[in-house]
mmCIF file of C-alpha atoms in Angstrom:
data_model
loop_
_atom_site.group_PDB
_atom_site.id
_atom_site.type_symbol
_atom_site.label_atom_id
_atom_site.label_comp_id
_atom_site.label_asym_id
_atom_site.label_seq_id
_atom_site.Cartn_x
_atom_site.Cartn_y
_atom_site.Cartn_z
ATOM 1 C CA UNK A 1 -55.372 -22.411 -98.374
ATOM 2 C CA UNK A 2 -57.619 -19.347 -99.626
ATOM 3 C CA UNK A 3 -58.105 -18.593 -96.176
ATOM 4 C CA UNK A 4 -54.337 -18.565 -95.347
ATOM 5 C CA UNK A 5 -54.150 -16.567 -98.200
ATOM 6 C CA UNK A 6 -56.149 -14.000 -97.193
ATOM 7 C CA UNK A 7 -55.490 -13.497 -93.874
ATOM 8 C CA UNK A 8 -51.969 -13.038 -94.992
ATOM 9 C CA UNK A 9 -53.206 -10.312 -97.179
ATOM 10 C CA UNK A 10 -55.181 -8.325 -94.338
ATOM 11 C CA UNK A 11 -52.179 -8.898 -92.013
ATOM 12 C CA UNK A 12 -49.371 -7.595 -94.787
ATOM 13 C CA UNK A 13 -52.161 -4.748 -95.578
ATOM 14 C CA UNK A 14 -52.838 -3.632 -91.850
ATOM 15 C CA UNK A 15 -48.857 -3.516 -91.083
ATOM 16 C CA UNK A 16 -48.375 -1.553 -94.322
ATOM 17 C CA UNK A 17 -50.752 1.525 -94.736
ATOM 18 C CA UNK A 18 -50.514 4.834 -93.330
ATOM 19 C CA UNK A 19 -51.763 5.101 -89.453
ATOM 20 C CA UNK A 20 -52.265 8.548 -88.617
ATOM 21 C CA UNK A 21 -53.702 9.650 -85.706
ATOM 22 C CA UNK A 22 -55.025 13.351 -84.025
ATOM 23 C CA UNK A 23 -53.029 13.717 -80.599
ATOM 24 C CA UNK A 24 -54.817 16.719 -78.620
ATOM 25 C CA UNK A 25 -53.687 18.818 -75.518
ATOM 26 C CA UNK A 26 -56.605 20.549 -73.665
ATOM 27 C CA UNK A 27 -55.839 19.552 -69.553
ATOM 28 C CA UNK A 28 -54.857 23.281 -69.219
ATOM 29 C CA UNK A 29 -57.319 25.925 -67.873
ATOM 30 C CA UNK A 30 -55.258 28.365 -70.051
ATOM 31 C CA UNK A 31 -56.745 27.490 -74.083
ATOM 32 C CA UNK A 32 -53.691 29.735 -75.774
ATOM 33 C CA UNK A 33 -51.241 26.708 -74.181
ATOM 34 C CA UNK A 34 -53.445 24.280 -75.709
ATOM 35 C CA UNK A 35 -52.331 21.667 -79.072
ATOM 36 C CA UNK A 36 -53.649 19.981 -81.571
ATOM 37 C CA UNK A 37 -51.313 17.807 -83.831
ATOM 38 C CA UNK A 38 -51.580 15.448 -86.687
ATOM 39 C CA UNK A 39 -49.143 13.236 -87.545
ATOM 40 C CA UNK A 40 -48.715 9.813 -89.812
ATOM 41 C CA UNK A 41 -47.157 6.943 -87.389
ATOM 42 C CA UNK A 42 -43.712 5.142 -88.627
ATOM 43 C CA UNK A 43 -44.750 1.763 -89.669
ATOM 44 C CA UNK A 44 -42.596 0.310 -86.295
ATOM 45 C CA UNK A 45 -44.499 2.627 -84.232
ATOM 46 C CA UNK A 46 -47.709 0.792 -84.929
ATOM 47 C CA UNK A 47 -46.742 -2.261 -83.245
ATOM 48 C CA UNK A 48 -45.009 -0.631 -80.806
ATOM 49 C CA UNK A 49 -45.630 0.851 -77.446
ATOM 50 C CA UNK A 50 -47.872 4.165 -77.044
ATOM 51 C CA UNK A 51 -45.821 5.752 -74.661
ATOM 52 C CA UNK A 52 -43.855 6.580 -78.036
ATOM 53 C CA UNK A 53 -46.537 8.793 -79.549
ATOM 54 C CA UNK A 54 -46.861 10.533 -75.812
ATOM 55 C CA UNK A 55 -42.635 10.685 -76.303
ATOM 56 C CA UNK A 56 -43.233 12.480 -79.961
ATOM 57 C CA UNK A 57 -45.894 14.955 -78.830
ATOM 58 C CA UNK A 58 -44.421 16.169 -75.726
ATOM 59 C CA UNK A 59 -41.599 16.616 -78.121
ATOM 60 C CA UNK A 60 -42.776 18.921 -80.197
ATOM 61 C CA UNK A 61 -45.033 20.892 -77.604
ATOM 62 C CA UNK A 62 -41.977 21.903 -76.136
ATOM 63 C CA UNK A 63 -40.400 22.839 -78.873
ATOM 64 C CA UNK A 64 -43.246 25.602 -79.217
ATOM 65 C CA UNK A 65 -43.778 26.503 -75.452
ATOM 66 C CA UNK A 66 -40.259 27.214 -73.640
ATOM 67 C CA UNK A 67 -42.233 28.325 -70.970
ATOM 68 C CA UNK A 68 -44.435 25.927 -70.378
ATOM 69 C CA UNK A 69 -42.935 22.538 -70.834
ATOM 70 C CA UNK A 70 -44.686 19.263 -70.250
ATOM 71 C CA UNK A 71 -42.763 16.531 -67.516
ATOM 72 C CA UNK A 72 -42.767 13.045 -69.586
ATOM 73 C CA UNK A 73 -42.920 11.272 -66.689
ATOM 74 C CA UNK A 74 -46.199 12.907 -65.005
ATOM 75 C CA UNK A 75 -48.262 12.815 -68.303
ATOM 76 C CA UNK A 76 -50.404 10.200 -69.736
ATOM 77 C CA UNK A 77 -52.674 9.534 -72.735
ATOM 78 C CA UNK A 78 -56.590 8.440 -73.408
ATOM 79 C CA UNK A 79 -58.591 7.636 -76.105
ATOM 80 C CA UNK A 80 -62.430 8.001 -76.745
ATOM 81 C CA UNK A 81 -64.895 5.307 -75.440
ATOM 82 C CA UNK A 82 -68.496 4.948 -75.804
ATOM 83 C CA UNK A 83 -70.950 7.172 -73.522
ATOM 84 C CA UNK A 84 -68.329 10.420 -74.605
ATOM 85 C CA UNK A 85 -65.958 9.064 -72.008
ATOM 86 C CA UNK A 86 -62.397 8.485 -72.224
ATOM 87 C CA UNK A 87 -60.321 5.326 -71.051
ATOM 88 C CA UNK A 88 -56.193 6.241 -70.510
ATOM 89 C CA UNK A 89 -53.667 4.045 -72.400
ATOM 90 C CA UNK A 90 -51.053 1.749 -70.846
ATOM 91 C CA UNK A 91 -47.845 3.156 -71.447
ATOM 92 C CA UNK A 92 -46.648 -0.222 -72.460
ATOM 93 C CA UNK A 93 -49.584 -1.402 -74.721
ATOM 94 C CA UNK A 94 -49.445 -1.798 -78.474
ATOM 95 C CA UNK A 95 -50.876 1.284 -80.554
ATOM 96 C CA UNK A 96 -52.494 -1.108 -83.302
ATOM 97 C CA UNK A 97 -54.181 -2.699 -80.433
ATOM 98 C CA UNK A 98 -55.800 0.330 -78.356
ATOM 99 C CA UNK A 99 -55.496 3.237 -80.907
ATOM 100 C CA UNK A 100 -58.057 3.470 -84.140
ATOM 101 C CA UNK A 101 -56.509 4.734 -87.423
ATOM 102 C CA UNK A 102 -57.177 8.752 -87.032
ATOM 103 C CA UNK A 103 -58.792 7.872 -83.839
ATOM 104 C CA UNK A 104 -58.329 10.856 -81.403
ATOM 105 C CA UNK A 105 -55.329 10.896 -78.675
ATOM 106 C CA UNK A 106 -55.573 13.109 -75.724
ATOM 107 C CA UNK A 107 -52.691 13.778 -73.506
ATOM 108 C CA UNK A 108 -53.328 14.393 -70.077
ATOM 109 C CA UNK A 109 -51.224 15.470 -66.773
ATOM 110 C CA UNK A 110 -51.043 12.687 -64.355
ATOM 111 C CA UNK A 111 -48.386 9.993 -64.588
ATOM 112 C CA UNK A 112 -49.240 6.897 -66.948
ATOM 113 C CA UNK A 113 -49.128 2.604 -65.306
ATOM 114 C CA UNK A 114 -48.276 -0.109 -67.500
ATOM 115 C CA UNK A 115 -50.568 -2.695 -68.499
ATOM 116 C CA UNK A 116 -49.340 -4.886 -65.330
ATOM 117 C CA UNK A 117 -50.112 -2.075 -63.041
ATOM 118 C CA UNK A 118 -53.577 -1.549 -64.516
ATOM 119 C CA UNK A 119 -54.381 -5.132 -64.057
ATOM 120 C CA UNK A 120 -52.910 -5.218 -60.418
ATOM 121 C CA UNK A 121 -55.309 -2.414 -59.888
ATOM 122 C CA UNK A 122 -58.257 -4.071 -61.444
ATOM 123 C CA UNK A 123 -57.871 -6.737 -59.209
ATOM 124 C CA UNK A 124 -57.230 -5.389 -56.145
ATOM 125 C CA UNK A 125 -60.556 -2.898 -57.120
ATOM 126 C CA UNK A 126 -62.514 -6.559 -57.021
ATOM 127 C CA UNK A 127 -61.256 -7.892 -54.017
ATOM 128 C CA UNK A 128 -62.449 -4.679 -52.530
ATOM 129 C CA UNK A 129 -65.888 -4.474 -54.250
ATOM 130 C CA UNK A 130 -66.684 -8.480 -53.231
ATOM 131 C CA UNK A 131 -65.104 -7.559 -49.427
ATOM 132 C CA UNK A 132 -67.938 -5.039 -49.509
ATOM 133 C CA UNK A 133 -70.767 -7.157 -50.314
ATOM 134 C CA UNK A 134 -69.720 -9.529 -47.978
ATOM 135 C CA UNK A 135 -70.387 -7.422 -44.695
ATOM 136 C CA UNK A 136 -73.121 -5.594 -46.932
ATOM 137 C CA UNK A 137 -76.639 -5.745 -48.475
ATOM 138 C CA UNK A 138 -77.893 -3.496 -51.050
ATOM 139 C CA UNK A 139 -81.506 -1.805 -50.737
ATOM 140 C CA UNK A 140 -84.175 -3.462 -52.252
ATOM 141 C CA UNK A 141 -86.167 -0.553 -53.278
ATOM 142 C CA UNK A 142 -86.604 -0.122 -56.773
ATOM 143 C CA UNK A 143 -83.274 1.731 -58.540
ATOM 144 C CA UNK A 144 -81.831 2.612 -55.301
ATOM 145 C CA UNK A 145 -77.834 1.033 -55.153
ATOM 146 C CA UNK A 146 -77.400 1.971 -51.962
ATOM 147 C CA UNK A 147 -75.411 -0.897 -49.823
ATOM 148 C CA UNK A 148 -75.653 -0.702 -46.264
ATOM 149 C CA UNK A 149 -74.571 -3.204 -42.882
ATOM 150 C CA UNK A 150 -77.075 -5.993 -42.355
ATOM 151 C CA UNK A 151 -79.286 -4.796 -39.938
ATOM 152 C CA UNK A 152 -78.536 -0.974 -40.517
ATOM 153 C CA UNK A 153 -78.122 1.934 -39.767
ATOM 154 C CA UNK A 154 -80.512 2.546 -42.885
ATOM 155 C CA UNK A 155 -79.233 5.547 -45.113
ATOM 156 C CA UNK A 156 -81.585 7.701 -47.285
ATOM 157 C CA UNK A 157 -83.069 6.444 -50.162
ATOM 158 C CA UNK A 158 -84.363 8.090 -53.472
ATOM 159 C CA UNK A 159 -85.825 5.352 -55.528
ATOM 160 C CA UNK A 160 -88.834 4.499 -57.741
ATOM 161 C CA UNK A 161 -92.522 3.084 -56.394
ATOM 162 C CA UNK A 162 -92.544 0.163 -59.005
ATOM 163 C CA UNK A 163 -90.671 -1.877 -60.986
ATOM 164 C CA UNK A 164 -89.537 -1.122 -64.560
ATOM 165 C CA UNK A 165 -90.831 -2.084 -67.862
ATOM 166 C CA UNK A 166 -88.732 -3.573 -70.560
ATOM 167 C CA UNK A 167 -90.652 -2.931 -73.252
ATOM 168 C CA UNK A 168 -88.892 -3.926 -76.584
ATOM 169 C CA UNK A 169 -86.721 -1.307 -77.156
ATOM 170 C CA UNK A 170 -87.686 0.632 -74.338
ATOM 171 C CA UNK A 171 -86.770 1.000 -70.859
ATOM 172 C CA UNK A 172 -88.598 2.923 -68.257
ATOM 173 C CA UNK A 173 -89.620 2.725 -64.721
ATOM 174 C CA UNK A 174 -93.755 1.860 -64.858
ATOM 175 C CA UNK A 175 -94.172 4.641 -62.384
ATOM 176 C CA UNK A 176 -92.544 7.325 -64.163
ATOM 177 C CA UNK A 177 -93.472 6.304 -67.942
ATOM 178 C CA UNK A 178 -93.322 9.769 -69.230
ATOM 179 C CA UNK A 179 -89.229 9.257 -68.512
ATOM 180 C CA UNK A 180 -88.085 6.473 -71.326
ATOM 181 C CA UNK A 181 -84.651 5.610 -72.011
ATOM 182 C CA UNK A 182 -83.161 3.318 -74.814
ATOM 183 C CA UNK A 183 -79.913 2.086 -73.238
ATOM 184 C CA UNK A 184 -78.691 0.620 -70.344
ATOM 185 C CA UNK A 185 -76.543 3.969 -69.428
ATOM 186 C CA UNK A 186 -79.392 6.502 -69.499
ATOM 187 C CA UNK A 187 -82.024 4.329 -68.070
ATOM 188 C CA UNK A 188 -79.414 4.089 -64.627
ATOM 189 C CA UNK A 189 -79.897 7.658 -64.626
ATOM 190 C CA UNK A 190 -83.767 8.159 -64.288
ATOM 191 C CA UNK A 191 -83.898 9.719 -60.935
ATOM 192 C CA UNK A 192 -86.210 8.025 -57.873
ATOM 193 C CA UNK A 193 -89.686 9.596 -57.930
ATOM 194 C CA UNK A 194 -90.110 8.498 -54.425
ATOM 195 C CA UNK A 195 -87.728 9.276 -50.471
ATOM 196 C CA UNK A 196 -87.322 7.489 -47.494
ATOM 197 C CA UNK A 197 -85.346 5.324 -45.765
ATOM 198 C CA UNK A 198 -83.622 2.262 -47.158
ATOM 199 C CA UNK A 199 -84.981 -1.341 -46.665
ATOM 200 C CA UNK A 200 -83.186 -4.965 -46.626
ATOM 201 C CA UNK A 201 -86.997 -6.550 -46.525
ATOM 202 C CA UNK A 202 -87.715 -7.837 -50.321
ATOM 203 C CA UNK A 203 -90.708 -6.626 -52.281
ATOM 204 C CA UNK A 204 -93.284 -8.567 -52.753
ATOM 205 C CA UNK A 205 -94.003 -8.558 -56.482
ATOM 206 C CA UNK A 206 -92.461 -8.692 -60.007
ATOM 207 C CA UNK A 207 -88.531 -6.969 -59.819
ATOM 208 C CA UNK A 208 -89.458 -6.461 -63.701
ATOM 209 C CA UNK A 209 -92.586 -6.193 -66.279
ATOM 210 C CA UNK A 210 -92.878 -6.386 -70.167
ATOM 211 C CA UNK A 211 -95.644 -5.551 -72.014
ATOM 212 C CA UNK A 212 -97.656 -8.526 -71.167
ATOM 213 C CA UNK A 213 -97.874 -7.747 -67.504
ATOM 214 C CA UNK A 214 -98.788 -3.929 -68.459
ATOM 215 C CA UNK A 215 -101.621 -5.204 -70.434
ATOM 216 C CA UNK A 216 -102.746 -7.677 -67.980
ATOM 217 C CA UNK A 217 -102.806 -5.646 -65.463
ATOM 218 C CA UNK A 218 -104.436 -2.900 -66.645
ATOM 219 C CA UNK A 219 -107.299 -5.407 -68.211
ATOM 220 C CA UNK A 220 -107.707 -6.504 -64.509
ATOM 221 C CA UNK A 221 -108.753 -2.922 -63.430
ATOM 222 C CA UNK A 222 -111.931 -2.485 -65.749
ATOM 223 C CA UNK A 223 -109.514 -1.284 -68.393
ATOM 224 C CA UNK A 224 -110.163 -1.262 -72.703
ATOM 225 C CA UNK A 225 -106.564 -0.764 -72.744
ATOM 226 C CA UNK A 226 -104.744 -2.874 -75.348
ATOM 227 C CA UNK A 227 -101.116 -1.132 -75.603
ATOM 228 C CA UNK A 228 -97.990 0.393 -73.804
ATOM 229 C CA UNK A 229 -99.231 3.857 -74.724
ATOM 230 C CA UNK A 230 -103.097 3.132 -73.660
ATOM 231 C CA UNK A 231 -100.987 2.868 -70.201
ATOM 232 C CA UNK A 232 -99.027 5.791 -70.168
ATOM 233 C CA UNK A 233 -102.032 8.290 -71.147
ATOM 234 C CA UNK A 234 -103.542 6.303 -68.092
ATOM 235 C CA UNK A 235 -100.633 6.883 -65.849
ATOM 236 C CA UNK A 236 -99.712 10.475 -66.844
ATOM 237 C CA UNK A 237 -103.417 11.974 -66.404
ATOM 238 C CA UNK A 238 -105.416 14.752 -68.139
ATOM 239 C CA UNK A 239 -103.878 14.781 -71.455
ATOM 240 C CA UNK A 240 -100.157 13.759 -71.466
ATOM 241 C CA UNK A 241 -99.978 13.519 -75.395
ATOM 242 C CA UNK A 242 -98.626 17.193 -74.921
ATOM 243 C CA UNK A 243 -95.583 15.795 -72.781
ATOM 244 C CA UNK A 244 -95.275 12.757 -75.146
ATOM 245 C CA UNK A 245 -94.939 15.106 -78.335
ATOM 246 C CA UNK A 246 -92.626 17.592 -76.053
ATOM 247 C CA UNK A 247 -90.599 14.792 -75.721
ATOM 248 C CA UNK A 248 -90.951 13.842 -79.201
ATOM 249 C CA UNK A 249 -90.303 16.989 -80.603
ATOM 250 C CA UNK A 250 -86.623 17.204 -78.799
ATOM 251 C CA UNK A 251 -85.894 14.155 -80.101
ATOM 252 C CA UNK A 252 -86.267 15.900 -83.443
ATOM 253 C CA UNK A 253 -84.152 18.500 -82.102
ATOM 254 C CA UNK A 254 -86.946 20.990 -81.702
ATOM 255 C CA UNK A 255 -86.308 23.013 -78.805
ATOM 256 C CA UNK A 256 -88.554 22.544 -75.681
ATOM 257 C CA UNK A 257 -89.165 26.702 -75.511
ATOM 258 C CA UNK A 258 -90.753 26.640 -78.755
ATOM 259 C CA UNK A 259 -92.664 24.308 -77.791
ATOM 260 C CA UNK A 260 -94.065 25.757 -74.904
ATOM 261 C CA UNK A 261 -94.540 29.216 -76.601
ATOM 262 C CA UNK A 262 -96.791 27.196 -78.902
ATOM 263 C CA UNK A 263 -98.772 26.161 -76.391
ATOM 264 C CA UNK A 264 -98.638 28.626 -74.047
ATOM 265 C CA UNK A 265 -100.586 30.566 -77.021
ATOM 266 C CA UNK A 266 -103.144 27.889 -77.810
ATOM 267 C CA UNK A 267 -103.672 28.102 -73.981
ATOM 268 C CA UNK A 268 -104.938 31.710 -74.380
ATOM 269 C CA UNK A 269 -106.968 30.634 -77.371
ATOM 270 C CA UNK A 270 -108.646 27.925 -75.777
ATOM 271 C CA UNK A 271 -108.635 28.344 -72.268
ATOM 272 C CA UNK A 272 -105.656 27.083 -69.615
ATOM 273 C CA UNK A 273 -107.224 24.347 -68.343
ATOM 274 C CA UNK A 274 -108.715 23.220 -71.519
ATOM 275 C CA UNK A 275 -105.423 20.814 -72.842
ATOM 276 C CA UNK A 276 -107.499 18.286 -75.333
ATOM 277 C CA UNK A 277 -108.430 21.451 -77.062
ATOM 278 C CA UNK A 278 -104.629 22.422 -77.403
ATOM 279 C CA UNK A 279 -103.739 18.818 -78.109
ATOM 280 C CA UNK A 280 -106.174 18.701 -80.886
ATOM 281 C CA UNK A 281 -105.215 22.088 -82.457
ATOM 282 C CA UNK A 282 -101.707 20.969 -82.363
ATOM 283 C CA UNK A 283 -102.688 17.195 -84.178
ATOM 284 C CA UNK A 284 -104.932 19.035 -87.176
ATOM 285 C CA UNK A 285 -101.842 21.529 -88.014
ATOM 286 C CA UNK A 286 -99.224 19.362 -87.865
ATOM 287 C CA UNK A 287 -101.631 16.853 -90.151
ATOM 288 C CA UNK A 288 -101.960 20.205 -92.392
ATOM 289 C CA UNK A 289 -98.112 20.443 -92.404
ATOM 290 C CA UNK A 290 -97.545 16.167 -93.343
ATOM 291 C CA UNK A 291 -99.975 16.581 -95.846
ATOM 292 C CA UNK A 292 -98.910 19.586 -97.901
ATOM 293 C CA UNK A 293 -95.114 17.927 -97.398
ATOM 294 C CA UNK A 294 -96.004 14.430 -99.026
ATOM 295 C CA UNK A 295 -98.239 16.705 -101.731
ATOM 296 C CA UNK A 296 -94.819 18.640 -102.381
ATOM 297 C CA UNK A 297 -92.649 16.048 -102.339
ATOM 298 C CA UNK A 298 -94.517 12.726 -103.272
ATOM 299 C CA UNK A 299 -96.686 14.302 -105.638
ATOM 300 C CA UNK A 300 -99.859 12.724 -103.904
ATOM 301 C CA UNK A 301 -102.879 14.305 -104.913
#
C-alpha cells in the first residue's frame, strides 16, 4: 500500500510541475536569423506529442522574421545525446518521454518521421547491415572494420600490429600504449599505426590482453618488469615519461605549447639529446611546487 502510495505521489508530482524547456534555432549559415527561446510547457503539452513545441516555436520565429519564415512541414527537432551528438525527435512521440525538464531543443530544416517511420527505417537499416555480412567478411587485422567479398579484391587497410589491452579502466592498443582511451567511443578512434592490404586469414594469437598477459610476457623476455607502466617506458623508448606527463598535463588542461617551451628550454640547458636530464629537472620542480602547496595549504611542516 505505501508503495501504491508513493508512486501515486511521483506520478501526480511529475504531471503537475512546471516543464520548461530551451528550444534553439542555429541550422542557418546566417547567425542574425538565428533563436533562442524559453518557454514553460502547458501541463497537456507534456504528455502530448513534440511536434507541438516544433508548432509553438516556428510560431513565434515567424512572428519576428517576415522575411525569413520557417515551412512546418520541412523542419524537425533533436535533442542532446551522449558523445555531444544529437538524436531528432519523432514528431509523434510523447515530450515527457524524449524531452528532459530544461533539456535543450534544437530545431532543424529537414522534414520530421513519426515514430512508425523511424522504426520501419531501423529495420529495414538491419536487414541491410545482416544482407552485407552475409556475402561479406570483415578484416581480421587488428582495429581495421573494413568488410570485403570472400576471397577479395582486398581493399587498403590502416590497422594496429597487436592486439589491445584492457587494462582496468584503460583501453589502448599494446602497440601504441602512449595513445590510452577510457571509453568505448574514443578508443574506436585510435588510428592504425600500421598499412597494407586487408586479410580474411585469422591471427594467430590473443584478439585481447589484460594486465596479466602484459606482465607475463614481458617476464618471459628477461624482463624485472612488474606493472602496466614498467611496459610502456619499455615500449615507448629513451625516456617516454616526458610524453606520459605531456599527456598528463592536458588532461589537467595545461596546454601542450607550454609544455614544450618548458622543455624545449631544459633542452638547451642540458643538452638535446640528453631527455633523463630534462625528465629529472622537470620531477624535482614540480616536487618543489607539491611541497610548498601541501606546506601552504595543509600546514605540514
Amino acid at each position: 500500500a505505501d508503495n501504491t502510495r508513493e508512486v501515486t505521489t511521483i506520478e501526480h508530482y511529475t504531471q503537475k510541475a512546471n516543464m520548461k524547456v530551451f528550444l534553439h534555432y542555429e541550422d542557418n549559415e546566417d547567425s542574425s536569423l538565428h533563436k533562442t527561446l524559453k518557454i514553460t510547457l502547458p501541463k497537456s503539452w507534456k504528455t502530448g506529442p513534440t511536434e507541438k513545441i516544433l508548432g509553438q516555436f516556428v510560431e513565434s520565429y515567424n512572428q519576428s522574421h517576415e522575411d525569413a519564415k520557417l515551412d512546418m512541414t520541412v523542419m524537425h527537432i533533436e535533442t542532446d545525446a551522449e558523445n555531444e551528438k544529437r538524436i531528432p525527435l519523432a514528431s509523434d512521440a510523447i515530450v515527457i518521454d524524449v524531452i528532459p525538464d530544461r533539456g535543450n531543443v534544437y530545431i532543424c530544416h529537414g522534414p520530421s518521421k513519426t515514430l512508425e517511420e523511424i522504426d520501419r527505417e531501423k529495420r529495414e537499416a538491419a536487414e541491410r547491415e545482416k544482407e552485407e555480412r552475409a556475402r561479406t567478411v570483415q578484416c581480421t587485422h587488428f582495429g581495421c572494420k573494413n568488410r570485403f567479398p570472400r576471397g577479395g579484391p582486398y581493399p587498403k587497410c590502416q590497422y594496429h600490429a597487436r592486439p589491445p589491452v584492457f587494462h582496468e579502466t584503460a583501453k589502448f592498443w599494446s602497440c601504441c600504449p602512449q595513445k590510452k582511451a577510457y571509453d568505448w567511443e574514443t578508443f574506436q578512434t585510435i588510428p592504425g599505426c600500421q598499412e597494407g592490404i586487408c586479410s580474411e586469414e585469422k591471427e594467430e594469437q590473443k584478439q585481447f590482453l589484460g594486465g596479466c598477459d602484459l606482465r607475463e610476457e614481458l617476464h618471459g623476455k628477461g624482463s624485472d618488469l612488474k606493472s602496466i607502466d614498467d611496459f610502456n617506458r619499455v615500449q615507448q623508448g629513451g625516456a617516454p615519461v616526458l610524453d606520459r606527463l605531456k599527456s598528463v598535463f592536458a588532461e589537467l588542461d595545461v596546454e601542450a605549447e607550454l609544455f614544450d617551451q618548458v622543455v624545449d628550454g631544459l633542452k638547451m640547458e642540458h643538452g638535446e639529446d640528453n631527455l633523463d636530464a630534462v625528465a629529472g629537472d622537470i620531477g624535482k620542480r614540480l616536487k618543489s611546487t607539491l611541497k610548498a602547496m601541501a606546506v601552504e595549504r595543509l600546514r605540514i611542516k
